Amino acid sequence: MANLTLRILLLVVALFLFIPTGCVAPSEEADAPGEPVGDWTVLGPGGGGSTFIPTISPHDPATMLVRCDMSGAYLTRDGGKQWKMLNFPGGAQAFAFDPSNPETMYVGATGVHRSTDGGRTWGMIFPRDDTVVEIQSINDHAMTSYVTTDNFPQDPGTTVRSIFIDPANPDHILAAISSGSVNGVFRSQNAGKAWDLALESADRIVRILSLSDSERSVLVFTRNSWRILDLDTGEAGADNALGPDVAPISWVESGLDPASGSPLLWSIRQDNREGDGGLLTSLDRGRSWRAVEPIDPPAEAEGRRPSFNYVATSRADGRVAYLVCNRSWELNERGEVGLWYGILKTVDAGESWDWVYRAGGGSEDYTIRDGWAAENVKDSWVREAFEGEFIAAINVGVSPKDPDLAVFTDWYRVMKTTDGGELWEATYAETLPDGRIRSRGLDVTTCYGIHFDPFDQDHIAISYTDIGYFHSYDRGKTWKRSVEGVPPAWDNTCYWMQFDPEVKSKLWSAWSSLHDIPKLKMIRNPRWQEFAVGGVCVSTDGGNSWTVSSDGLPETSPTTSLVLDPTSPVNQRVLYAAVYGQGVYKSVDDGKSWQSKSEGLGRNLNAWELVLSPDGALYLVITHNTQFENGVALPDLLDGEVYRSTDGAESWQKVQLPEGSRFPNSISVDPSDPKRLYVALWASMMKADFGRFEDGRTLLESNGGVLMSEDAGANWKPVFDSKAYVYGTTVDPNQPERLYLVTFHNSAYRSEDRGNTWQKIPGYSFRWGHRPIIDPLDPEWLYITTFGGSLFHGKP
């Protein structure tokens, strides 16, 4: 059964590449689709993934920025009625608004990005575009680094963690940057034209913080110390240790006492041993700190202390603070000790605290509805989908000018209050009077496929990570979540589904408690196969309800792919299922029962994708794997493989890929010539991607890109950049010489000559792309599933 450990994996922060455009939410008409940006529209129900660091403009309370953990950032100029997606190398990690110009804003990602027109267009100012010689990518997430001619750190994983703009001189910019070679504050005195290293630290910098707009110095906080940096001279003061009762800190905020004008600092102490966070405050500019206890746990909690992971205050009134509580063990209405979470608030500098958003009270298992939802919430689909489950609050942001205006984020939502927490309203989506769901443009969730009803061209479905299965009866304008009948332990992720082409309203779906397969972060835990469950469900009412159809599958069956043999008899269909970690299973009775069909496969049974060729051959992609012994990852790492079966999966023969092609992701077959195959490949990874190794930085070199075979896999030739991380390819069935591919490099490509030459598709710019899927209503249009940005639809 899925547990809290699995769910926390959703919070792993993602990385990486290129620059803007994105999507805007639907118009106010109930049946309007999302507004296109360029030639692309993002479809989906809105929300569905973790979001972080909500930041409100000091000039306009309706202008806000928020980031997700899947590379996208989002901007609203109307208080959350509509959001625009922004994409930056490395994914946004820091936001800042120019204190003197409301149209100028900054985003810190792998580099420093700036917009001077209210977020419509963006440019990179450190490193500048004209200094970038090469953009490099590496590892399971295609982590980005720059090779430049300036002094920007050129290590993989370089991150801009905090940005500060001088209120007296907006040309004076500070950026805290962490990389493998340096942790430091870089300074520009000429609006980003040139930069120097003003302060270097042995520890990762948490934040650059100004205590008042009139002061000519800032405090630079690392996890374990703080220093004063002079804004005029660039000189840094002595390093001041925070001390063992304070450090390490994970966040720090400041505001002013309106009565005295003195600053008040708030900080979160992170206890790395226990994973608990404590709250501290300072009234003397960080020289000394006092622990604050907002919650007095009951005796029944048996020593389990509450944990806090984020705090925010208004610049105008530092006495008012909102505190994110991610765990508090308190009594519930049943008289039991339950796990609560939410937002606490103080208006008197921490002397007293009140819950302004409180939910939970049940177990730690987010699949069990034994808790309570908050009453002071006006929500959309997330409340209905996950009411009573454990949903951890993540971050909170407060308006610099108005302490009653705040935003909090959690695993699925962005919620806003304008009355100090009396009522929180959804900004990620809205539910229409008839129950349909419409996105506000804040689509942050991974999807694997777009699926088309053969009997109703307006009925489409999306298979999602974390939020299961959504379908639409107006071709993506509005949505409905449908998991009724799916076991709660499974319904985290729907990896794939298959309509019956001859039976109206009949379809099968593949489910798993383990999300984000085939990302290696999901199988680093040596016990992953013990808690990864899933299976197959069938629906006879168009996906509105489901029945388990998994007889014969093991209990631990995270199912990732389904194929239906269209030549098999109606109501006695032959189906094939890829079960991650278990191999291939086959059903000859419409999915009612299944038998293992893995003869000929090797040690690696991470069956990921099945493809049925027009000539009846069945292809299987097995992705890379880690081996464990006594809970320890072995150095014997297993590469991915491709297999073919010509006897209905009764036996499998390995398709030999060229040497050095270690990490296949997917396979496509030319419908006009079944001997022509295309395999998409991941490029080099680091050993640390597979688990904890002393030599984790060792590079596991592999050819990426795309391979093509014209003789059913006997021979191969590369037809795309071997350094590229390519997730998927597709062949246009109407024009087989036309191919599409999608990368983890903020790009997608089209070829009109079977891969001999490629053209980058304009307008599409999401960092992590999954599968290209041709629109069956118009083959000139394309869908692209993504790792964290929902579904793109556009005309290349």
mmCIF file of N, CA and C in Angstrom, residues 352-394:
data_model
loop_
_atom_site.group_PDB
_atom_site.id
_atom_site.type_symbol
_atom_site.label_atom_id
_atom_site.label_comp_id
_atom_site.label_asym_id
_atom_site.label_seq_id
_atom_site.Cartn_x
_atom_site.Cartn_y
_atom_site.Cartn_z
ATOM 1 N N SER A 352 0.915 34.518 20.676
ATOM 2 C CA SER A 352 -0.225 33.602 20.564
ATOM 3 C C SER A 352 -0.397 33.208 19.107
ATOM 4 N N TRP A 353 -0.985 32.025 18.894
ATOM 5 C CA TRP A 353 -1.146 31.481 17.549
ATOM 6 C C TRP A 353 -2.535 30.870 17.403
ATOM 7 N N ASP A 354 -3.071 30.965 16.204
ATOM 8 C CA ASP A 354 -4.349 30.346 15.884
ATOM 9 C C ASP A 354 -4.245 29.644 14.538
ATOM 10 N N TRP A 355 -4.942 28.511 14.427
ATOM 11 C CA TRP A 355 -5.044 27.855 13.131
ATOM 12 C C TRP A 355 -5.931 28.713 12.222
ATOM 13 N N VAL A 356 -5.444 29.023 11.023
ATOM 14 C CA VAL A 356 -6.289 29.676 10.025
ATOM 15 C C VAL A 356 -6.591 28.738 8.862
ATOM 16 N N TYR A 357 -5.932 27.607 8.853
ATOM 17 C CA TYR A 357 -6.266 26.510 7.944
ATOM 18 C C TYR A 357 -5.779 25.244 8.619
ATOM 19 N N ARG A 358 -6.695 24.314 8.880
ATOM 20 C CA ARG A 358 -6.328 23.097 9.598
ATOM 21 C C ARG A 358 -7.092 21.926 9.005
ATOM 22 N N ALA A 359 -6.364 20.881 8.664
ATOM 23 C CA ALA A 359 -6.985 19.697 8.073
ATOM 24 C C ALA A 359 -6.243 18.465 8.559
ATOM 25 N N GLY A 360 -6.789 17.310 8.232
ATOM 26 C CA GLY A 360 -6.166 16.053 8.633
ATOM 27 C C GLY A 360 -6.818 15.501 9.883
ATOM 28 N N GLY A 361 -5.978 15.143 10.831
ATOM 29 C CA GLY A 361 -6.485 14.560 12.067
ATOM 30 C C GLY A 361 -6.624 13.055 12.012
ATOM 31 N N GLY A 362 -6.235 12.460 10.877
ATOM 32 C CA GLY A 362 -6.300 11.016 10.737
ATOM 33 C C GLY A 362 -4.918 10.402 10.719
ATOM 34 N N SER A 363 -4.741 9.395 9.875
ATOM 35 C CA SER A 363 -3.461 8.703 9.787
ATOM 36 C C SER A 363 -2.528 9.453 8.848
ATOM 37 N N GLU A 364 -1.311 8.945 8.727
ATOM 38 C CA GLU A 364 -0.324 9.539 7.831
ATOM 39 C C GLU A 364 -0.484 9.047 6.407
ATOM 40 N N ASP A 365 -1.366 8.115 6.165
ATOM 41 C CA ASP A 365 -1.501 7.517 4.840
ATOM 42 C C ASP A 365 -2.473 8.351 4.014
ATOM 43 N N TYR A 366 -1.952 8.936 2.935
ATOM 44 C CA TYR A 366 -2.790 9.826 2.139
ATOM 45 C C TYR A 366 -3.845 9.081 1.328
ATOM 46 N N THR A 367 -3.837 7.757 1.331
ATOM 47 C CA THR A 367 -4.874 7.004 0.613
ATOM 48 C C THR A 367 -6.051 6.650 1.510
ATOM 49 N N ILE A 368 -5.955 6.961 2.801
ATOM 50 C CA ILE A 368 -7.024 6.612 3.738
ATOM 51 C C ILE A 368 -7.767 7.880 4.146
ATOM 52 N N ARG A 369 -9.060 7.898 3.921
ATOM 53 C CA ARG A 369 -9.866 9.081 4.231
ATOM 54 C C ARG A 369 -10.421 8.991 5.651
ATOM 55 N N ASP A 370 -9.551 9.135 6.618
ATOM 56 C CA ASP A 370 -9.985 9.041 8.010
ATOM 57 C C ASP A 370 -9.772 10.356 8.747
ATOM 58 N N GLY A 371 -9.605 11.450 7.992
ATOM 59 C CA GLY A 371 -9.408 12.756 8.599
ATOM 60 C C GLY A 371 -10.530 13.713 8.249
ATOM 61 N N TRP A 372 -10.264 14.984 8.449
ATOM 62 C CA TRP A 372 -11.259 16.025 8.237
ATOM 63 C C TRP A 372 -10.690 17.091 7.301
ATOM 64 N N ALA A 373 -11.514 17.585 6.413
ATOM 65 C CA ALA A 373 -11.123 18.702 5.556
ATOM 66 C C ALA A 373 -11.372 20.011 6.295
ATOM 67 N N ALA A 374 -10.603 21.043 5.962
ATOM 68 C CA ALA A 374 -10.813 22.353 6.575
ATOM 69 C C ALA A 374 -12.158 22.911 6.143
ATOM 70 N N GLU A 375 -12.828 23.603 7.046
ATOM 71 C CA GLU A 375 -14.153 24.137 6.750
ATOM 72 C C GLU A 375 -14.090 25.490 6.044
ATOM 73 N N ASN A 376 -13.026 26.247 6.265
ATOM 74 C CA ASN A 376 -12.958 27.613 5.733
ATOM 75 C C ASN A 376 -12.253 27.656 4.376
ATOM 76 N N VAL A 377 -12.699 26.772 3.473
ATOM 77 C CA VAL A 377 -12.070 26.637 2.160
ATOM 78 C C VAL A 377 -13.142 26.635 1.079
ATOM 79 N N LYS A 378 -12.936 27.425 0.040
ATOM 80 C CA LYS A 378 -13.758 27.377 -1.166
ATOM 81 C C LYS A 378 -12.876 26.787 -2.253
ATOM 82 N N ASP A 379 -13.037 25.500 -2.491
ATOM 83 C CA ASP A 379 -12.073 24.748 -3.284
ATOM 84 C C ASP A 379 -12.673 24.327 -4.612
ATOM 85 N N SER A 380 -11.843 23.652 -5.424
ATOM 86 C CA SER A 380 -12.300 23.030 -6.659
ATOM 87 C C SER A 380 -12.162 21.515 -6.496
ATOM 88 N N TRP A 381 -11.659 20.810 -7.502
ATOM 89 C CA TRP A 381 -11.731 19.360 -7.547
ATOM 90 C C TRP A 381 -10.874 18.655 -6.492
ATOM 91 N N VAL A 382 -9.834 19.300 -5.973
ATOM 92 C CA VAL A 382 -8.935 18.614 -5.039
ATOM 93 C C VAL A 382 -9.666 18.236 -3.755
ATOM 94 N N ARG A 383 -10.551 19.108 -3.294
ATOM 95 C CA ARG A 383 -11.276 18.787 -2.058
ATOM 96 C C ARG A 383 -12.090 17.508 -2.227
ATOM 97 N N GLU A 384 -12.802 17.401 -3.328
ATOM 98 C CA GLU A 384 -13.596 16.204 -3.572
ATOM 99 C C GLU A 384 -12.720 14.975 -3.743
ATOM 100 N N ALA A 385 -11.566 15.161 -4.420
ATOM 101 C CA ALA A 385 -10.712 14.014 -4.732
ATOM 102 C C ALA A 385 -9.978 13.480 -3.512
ATOM 103 N N PHE A 386 -9.548 14.374 -2.612
ATOM 104 C CA PHE A 386 -8.656 13.948 -1.534
ATOM 105 C C PHE A 386 -9.137 14.353 -0.144
ATOM 106 N N GLU A 387 -10.398 14.702 -0.011
ATOM 107 C CA GLU A 387 -10.926 15.136 1.280
ATOM 108 C C GLU A 387 -10.717 14.054 2.341
ATOM 109 N N GLY A 388 -10.183 14.487 3.483
ATOM 110 C CA GLY A 388 -9.962 13.558 4.584
ATOM 111 C C GLY A 388 -8.645 12.830 4.547
ATOM 112 N N GLU A 389 -7.879 12.969 3.462
ATOM 113 C CA GLU A 389 -6.576 12.322 3.372
ATOM 114 C C GLU A 389 -5.491 13.249 3.907
ATOM 115 N N PHE A 390 -4.270 12.725 3.990
ATOM 116 C CA PHE A 390 -3.130 13.543 4.398
ATOM 117 C C PHE A 390 -2.581 14.276 3.182
ATOM 118 N N ILE A 391 -2.635 15.604 3.202
ATOM 119 C CA ILE A 391 -2.098 16.439 2.120
ATOM 120 C C ILE A 391 -1.210 17.495 2.761
ATOM 121 N N ALA A 392 0.078 17.364 2.656
ATOM 122 C CA ALA A 392 0.979 18.260 3.366
ATOM 123 C C ALA A 392 0.952 19.661 2.773
ATOM 124 N N ALA A 393 0.799 20.670 3.653
ATOM 125 C CA ALA A 393 1.020 22.056 3.239
ATOM 126 C C ALA A 393 2.519 22.253 3.035
ATOM 127 N N ILE A 394 2.879 23.149 2.098
ATOM 128 C CA ILE A 394 4.292 23.295 1.736
ATOM 129 C C ILE A 394 4.821 24.688 2.066
#
